[in-house]
Tab-separated table of N, CA, C and O in Angstrom:
chain	number	residue	atom	x	y	z
A	1	MET	N	-13.122	-17.155	-18.398
A	1	MET	CA	-12.362	-16.126	-17.591
A	1	MET	C	-13.051	-14.860	-17.597
A	1	MET	O	-13.320	-14.295	-18.644
A	2	LEU	N	-13.436	-14.328	-16.472
A	2	LEU	CA	-14.160	-13.126	-16.352
A	2	LEU	C	-13.239	-11.868	-16.275
A	2	LEU	O	-12.139	-11.973	-15.774
A	3	GLU	N	-13.601	-10.854	-16.937
A	3	GLU	CA	-12.893	-9.536	-16.765
A	3	GLU	C	-13.095	-9.077	-15.263
A	3	GLU	O	-14.003	-9.521	-14.615
A	4	ALA	N	-12.263	-8.134	-14.929
A	4	ALA	CA	-12.268	-7.637	-13.543
A	4	ALA	C	-13.711	-7.139	-13.082
A	4	ALA	O	-14.157	-7.479	-12.056
A	5	TYR	N	-14.306	-6.193	-13.905
A	5	TYR	CA	-15.594	-5.696	-13.510
A	5	TYR	C	-16.649	-6.736	-13.575
A	5	TYR	O	-17.653	-6.829	-12.805
A	6	GLU	N	-16.605	-7.709	-14.508
A	6	GLU	CA	-17.548	-8.766	-14.574
A	6	GLU	C	-17.456	-9.565	-13.320
A	6	GLU	O	-18.558	-9.991	-12.798
A	7	ARG	N	-16.332	-9.879	-12.889
A	7	ARG	CA	-16.111	-10.638	-11.534
A	7	ARG	C	-16.680	-9.880	-10.432
A	7	ARG	O	-17.400	-10.407	-9.598
A	8	LEU	N	-16.403	-8.602	-10.369
A	8	LEU	CA	-16.961	-7.711	-9.351
A	8	LEU	C	-18.432	-7.698	-9.305
A	8	LEU	O	-19.111	-7.873	-8.161
A	9	ILE	N	-19.044	-7.589	-10.474
A	9	ILE	CA	-20.521	-7.488	-10.495
A	9	ILE	C	-21.145	-8.847	-10.165
A	9	ILE	O	-22.091	-9.011	-9.431
A	10	LEU	N	-20.496	-9.892	-10.644
A	10	LEU	CA	-20.962	-11.226	-10.303
A	10	LEU	C	-20.841	-11.547	-8.815
A	10	LEU	O	-21.827	-12.068	-8.167
A	11	ASP	N	-19.761	-11.183	-8.180
A	11	ASP	CA	-19.623	-11.274	-6.763
A	11	ASP	C	-20.683	-10.577	-6.034
A	11	ASP	O	-21.256	-11.003	-4.980
A	12	ALA	N	-20.974	-9.290	-6.496
A	12	ALA	CA	-22.006	-8.484	-5.828
A	12	ALA	C	-23.359	-9.201	-5.922
A	12	ALA	O	-24.131	-9.276	-4.900
A	13	MET	N	-23.670	-9.759	-7.071
A	13	MET	CA	-24.935	-10.420	-7.267
A	13	MET	C	-25.086	-11.698	-6.372
A	13	MET	O	-26.113	-11.969	-5.900
A	14	ARG	N	-23.961	-12.295	-6.143
A	14	ARG	CA	-23.913	-13.567	-5.419
A	14	ARG	C	-23.943	-13.213	-3.823
A	14	ARG	O	-23.986	-14.148	-2.999
A	15	GLY	N	-23.654	-11.952	-3.549
A	15	GLY	CA	-23.615	-11.602	-2.131
A	15	GLY	C	-22.206	-11.739	-1.470
A	15	GLY	O	-22.105	-11.717	-0.249
A	16	ASP	N	-21.235	-11.974	-2.343
A	16	ASP	CA	-19.873	-12.065	-1.803
A	16	ASP	C	-19.301	-10.697	-1.668
A	16	ASP	O	-18.943	-10.025	-2.627
A	17	HIS	N	-19.091	-10.316	-0.458
A	17	HIS	CA	-18.521	-8.926	-0.161
A	17	HIS	C	-17.058	-8.950	0.093
A	17	HIS	O	-16.514	-7.916	0.575
A	18	THR	N	-16.314	-9.986	-0.264
A	18	THR	CA	-14.876	-10.047	-0.068
A	18	THR	C	-14.110	-8.937	-0.629
A	18	THR	O	-13.141	-8.392	-0.063
A	19	LEU	N	-14.509	-8.494	-1.862
A	19	LEU	CA	-13.755	-7.407	-2.501
A	19	LEU	C	-14.283	-5.989	-2.312
A	19	LEU	O	-13.899	-5.026	-2.928
A	20	PHE	N	-15.222	-5.921	-1.317
A	20	PHE	CA	-15.829	-4.625	-1.010
A	20	PHE	C	-15.411	-4.142	0.324
A	20	PHE	O	-15.267	-4.938	1.257
A	21	THR	N	-15.223	-2.884	0.524
A	21	THR	CA	-14.950	-2.330	1.782
A	21	THR	C	-16.157	-1.654	2.426
A	21	THR	O	-16.845	-1.022	1.718
A	22	THR	N	-16.247	-1.848	3.730
A	22	THR	CA	-17.418	-1.268	4.405
A	22	THR	C	-17.134	0.217	4.688
A	22	THR	O	-16.028	0.669	4.594
A	23	ALA	N	-18.266	0.935	5.016
A	23	ALA	CA	-18.101	2.337	5.404
A	23	ALA	C	-17.244	2.454	6.546
A	23	ALA	O	-16.398	3.373	6.657
A	24	GLU	N	-17.312	1.499	7.508
A	24	GLU	CA	-16.527	1.517	8.704
A	24	GLU	C	-15.061	1.376	8.324
A	24	GLU	O	-14.168	2.085	8.904
A	25	GLY	N	-14.730	0.501	7.370
A	25	GLY	CA	-13.285	0.286	6.881
A	25	GLY	C	-12.780	1.541	6.295
A	25	GLY	O	-11.619	1.915	6.459
A	26	ILE	N	-13.594	2.283	5.462
A	26	ILE	CA	-13.179	3.406	4.778
A	26	ILE	C	-12.890	4.584	5.831
A	26	ILE	O	-11.846	5.287	5.717
A	27	GLU	N	-13.742	4.721	6.793
A	27	GLU	CA	-13.545	5.687	7.850
A	27	GLU	C	-12.268	5.433	8.638
A	27	GLU	O	-11.528	6.330	8.951
A	28	SER	N	-12.016	4.206	8.900
A	28	SER	CA	-10.831	3.815	9.633
A	28	SER	C	-9.557	4.201	8.816
A	28	SER	O	-8.553	4.626	9.301
A	29	LEU	N	-9.592	3.912	7.411
A	29	LEU	CA	-8.443	4.352	6.603
A	29	LEU	C	-8.241	5.834	6.602
A	29	LEU	O	-7.098	6.295	6.610
A	30	TRP	N	-9.291	6.539	6.473
A	30	TRP	CA	-9.185	8.034	6.600
A	30	TRP	C	-8.530	8.455	7.978
A	30	TRP	O	-7.656	9.261	7.928
A	31	ASP	N	-8.990	7.802	9.008
A	31	ASP	CA	-8.450	8.187	10.328
A	31	ASP	C	-6.873	7.893	10.460
A	31	ASP	O	-6.118	8.724	10.979
A	32	ARG	N	-6.531	6.778	9.783
A	32	ARG	CA	-5.141	6.345	9.915
A	32	ARG	C	-4.337	7.208	8.915
A	32	ARG	O	-3.056	7.403	9.172
A	33	SER	N	-4.878	7.836	7.889
A	33	SER	CA	-4.164	8.596	6.908
A	33	SER	C	-4.185	10.105	7.252
A	33	SER	O	-3.455	10.785	6.609
A	34	ALA	N	-4.901	10.423	8.235
A	34	ALA	CA	-5.090	11.929	8.529
A	34	ALA	C	-3.821	12.735	8.767
A	34	ALA	O	-3.503	13.702	8.290
A	35	ASP	N	-2.881	12.119	9.663
A	35	ASP	CA	-1.636	12.715	9.908
A	35	ASP	C	-0.750	12.887	8.718
A	35	ASP	O	-0.153	13.959	8.508
A	36	LEU	N	-0.708	11.953	7.905
A	36	LEU	CA	0.122	12.011	6.614
A	36	LEU	C	-0.564	13.016	5.722
A	36	LEU	O	0.198	13.811	5.084
A	37	LEU	N	-1.821	13.100	5.610
A	37	LEU	CA	-2.461	14.040	4.697
A	37	LEU	C	-2.328	15.431	5.250
A	37	LEU	O	-2.246	16.438	4.438
A	38	ASP	N	-2.386	15.743	6.542
A	38	ASP	CA	-2.197	16.973	7.143
A	38	ASP	C	-0.841	17.571	7.148
A	38	ASP	O	-0.543	18.702	6.902
A	39	ASN	N	0.131	16.622	7.158
A	39	ASN	CA	1.588	17.012	7.130
A	39	ASN	C	2.405	16.037	6.329
A	39	ASN	O	3.154	15.246	6.767
A	40	PRO	N	2.247	16.224	4.938
A	40	PRO	CA	2.886	15.257	4.081
A	40	PRO	C	4.449	15.504	4.026
A	40	PRO	O	4.878	16.654	4.257
A	41	PRO	N	5.187	14.464	3.809
A	41	PRO	CA	6.614	14.644	3.702
A	41	PRO	C	7.009	15.376	2.434
A	41	PRO	O	6.208	15.423	1.515
A	42	PRO	N	8.135	16.016	2.386
A	42	PRO	CA	8.574	16.818	1.251
A	42	PRO	C	8.714	15.849	0.023
A	42	PRO	O	9.061	14.652	0.148
A	43	VAL	N	8.502	16.320	-1.149
A	43	VAL	CA	8.594	15.545	-2.429
A	43	VAL	C	10.127	15.421	-2.728
A	43	VAL	O	10.918	16.361	-2.556
A	44	LYS	N	10.507	14.165	-3.038
A	44	LYS	CA	11.923	13.974	-3.343
A	44	LYS	C	12.070	13.687	-4.795
A	44	LYS	O	11.507	12.717	-5.421
A	45	PRO	N	12.694	14.550	-5.587
A	45	PRO	CA	12.872	14.405	-6.988
A	45	PRO	C	13.751	13.298	-7.402
A	45	PRO	O	14.700	12.957	-6.553
A	46	TYR	N	13.517	12.691	-8.545
A	46	TYR	CA	14.451	11.588	-9.004
A	46	TYR	C	14.335	11.524	-10.436
A	46	TYR	O	13.358	12.001	-11.091
A	47	ALA	N	15.277	10.911	-11.096
A	47	ALA	CA	15.490	10.807	-12.570
A	47	ALA	C	14.349	9.912	-13.112
A	47	ALA	O	14.143	8.855	-12.595
A	48	PRO	N	13.750	10.281	-14.318
A	48	PRO	CA	12.765	9.375	-14.934
A	48	PRO	C	13.392	8.002	-15.245
A	48	PRO	O	14.527	7.906	-15.617
A	49	GLY	N	12.587	7.041	-15.121
A	49	GLY	CA	12.980	5.684	-15.409
A	49	GLY	C	13.753	4.913	-14.341
A	49	GLY	O	14.110	3.783	-14.465
A	50	THR	N	13.906	5.580	-13.261
A	50	THR	CA	14.638	4.977	-12.122
A	50	THR	C	13.633	4.421	-11.120
A	50	THR	O	12.467	4.706	-11.235
A	51	ARG	N	14.120	3.687	-10.118
A	51	ARG	CA	13.207	3.160	-9.095
A	51	ARG	C	12.789	4.146	-8.025
A	51	ARG	O	12.077	3.818	-7.093
A	52	GLY	N	13.258	5.388	-8.101
A	52	GLY	CA	12.979	6.347	-7.135
A	52	GLY	C	14.119	6.775	-6.265
A	52	GLY	O	15.178	6.237	-6.434
A	53	PRO	N	13.917	7.845	-5.443
A	53	PRO	CA	15.092	8.318	-4.668
A	53	PRO	C	15.386	7.360	-3.534
A	53	PRO	O	14.625	6.679	-2.966
A	54	ASN	N	16.701	7.410	-3.157
A	54	ASN	CA	17.161	6.594	-2.069
A	54	ASN	C	16.597	7.168	-0.763
A	54	ASN	O	16.603	6.484	0.198
A	55	ALA	N	16.154	8.371	-0.786
A	55	ALA	CA	15.584	9.032	0.488
A	55	ALA	C	14.376	8.317	0.942
A	55	ALA	O	13.926	8.497	2.031
A	56	ILE	N	13.745	7.363	0.108
A	56	ILE	CA	12.593	6.655	0.561
A	56	ILE	C	12.943	5.836	1.807
A	56	ILE	O	12.035	5.604	2.619
A	57	HIS	N	14.122	5.379	1.915
A	57	HIS	CA	14.480	4.501	3.038
A	57	HIS	C	14.463	5.356	4.324
A	57	HIS	O	14.081	4.854	5.355
A	58	GLN	N	14.766	6.676	4.257
A	58	GLN	CA	14.745	7.478	5.435
A	58	GLN	C	13.287	7.824	5.749
A	58	GLN	O	12.939	7.983	6.930
A	59	LEU	N	12.442	7.890	4.733
A	59	LEU	CA	11.015	8.259	4.934
A	59	LEU	C	10.298	7.082	5.631
A	59	LEU	O	9.528	7.347	6.572
A	60	ILE	N	10.581	5.837	5.310
A	60	ILE	CA	9.953	4.749	6.025
A	60	ILE	C	10.591	4.204	7.230
A	60	ILE	O	10.021	3.520	8.008
A	61	ALA	N	11.853	4.554	7.438
A	61	ALA	CA	12.656	4.040	8.596
A	61	ALA	C	12.123	4.316	9.956
A	61	ALA	O	11.976	3.370	10.776
A	62	PRO	N	11.524	5.424	10.226
A	62	PRO	CA	10.905	5.718	11.524
A	62	PRO	C	9.800	4.753	11.851
A	62	PRO	O	9.479	4.528	12.969
A	63	HIS	N	9.129	4.201	10.891
A	63	HIS	CA	7.979	3.260	11.204
A	63	HIS	C	8.407	1.845	11.131
A	63	HIS	O	7.540	0.958	11.198
A	64	ALA	N	9.652	1.554	11.033
A	64	ALA	CA	10.205	0.232	11.011
A	64	ALA	C	9.655	-0.677	9.947
A	64	ALA	O	9.584	-1.840	10.084
A	65	TRP	N	9.170	-0.138	8.849
A	65	TRP	CA	8.702	-0.884	7.648
A	65	TRP	C	9.842	-1.234	6.814
A	65	TRP	O	10.746	-0.388	6.613
A	66	ARG	N	9.864	-2.386	6.352
A	66	ARG	CA	10.946	-2.824	5.375
A	66	ARG	C	10.371	-3.314	4.092
A	66	ARG	O	9.354	-3.989	4.004
A	67	LEU	N	11.081	-3.126	3.003
A	67	LEU	CA	10.758	-3.742	1.707
A	67	LEU	C	11.006	-5.203	1.791
A	67	LEU	O	11.849	-5.660	2.602
A	68	PRO	N	10.258	-6.063	0.988
A	68	PRO	CA	10.455	-7.421	1.073
A	68	PRO	C	11.807	-7.960	0.916
A	68	PRO	O	12.406	-8.806	1.656
A	69	PHE	N	12.625	-7.359	-0.056
A	69	PHE	CA	13.980	-7.810	-0.276
A	69	PHE	C	14.892	-7.395	0.894
A	69	PHE	O	15.792	-8.143	1.142
A	70	GLU	N	14.559	-6.390	1.588
A	70	GLU	CA	15.325	-5.961	2.802
A	70	GLU	C	15.075	-7.000	3.939
A	70	GLU	O	15.941	-7.308	4.700
A	71	ARG	N	13.833	-7.448	4.051
A	71	ARG	CA	13.469	-8.425	5.125
A	71	ARG	C	14.225	-9.636	4.900
A	71	ARG	O	14.780	-10.193	5.892
A	72	GLU	N	14.261	-10.114	3.708
A	72	GLU	CA	14.926	-11.376	3.451
A	72	GLU	C	16.469	-11.309	3.787
A	72	GLU	O	17.036	-12.137	4.372
A	73	TRP	N	17.039	-10.140	3.388
A	73	TRP	CA	18.463	-9.919	3.660
A	73	TRP	C	18.765	-9.877	5.128
A	73	TRP	O	19.599	-10.479	5.611
A	74	ARG	N	17.812	-9.248	5.896
A	74	ARG	CA	18.021	-9.137	7.283
A	74	ARG	C	17.901	-10.516	8.030
A	74	ARG	O	18.513	-10.781	9.006
A	75	ASP	N	16.997	-11.330	7.581
A	75	ASP	CA	16.685	-12.681	8.153
A	75	ASP	C	17.875	-13.570	8.040
A	75	ASP	O	18.110	-14.488	8.820
A	76	LYS	N	18.753	-13.351	6.925
A	76	LYS	CA	19.834	-14.247	6.681
A	76	LYS	C	21.063	-14.033	7.695
A	76	LYS	O	21.892	-14.840	7.743
A	77	LYS	N	20.970	-12.889	8.342
A	77	LYS	CA	22.137	-12.590	9.332
A	77	LYS	C	22.207	-13.577	10.441
A	77	LYS	O	21.265	-14.039	10.951
């Protein structure tokens, strides 16, 4: 069983680029993230040890993204 970096180095030596991102891919991620980085949403405080603020649902709602457990619940309707 290889450790994570051993696996990464071995894959690189074998020419397997599956776990590597190209420069084009990184540039694409920066382009997609630019709006969020330029205008980040306000920080929502929450109590330590909890799963986070309920306001997260309002943050992701405009983009129609759903958590996996929400998707399953909606499919059962």
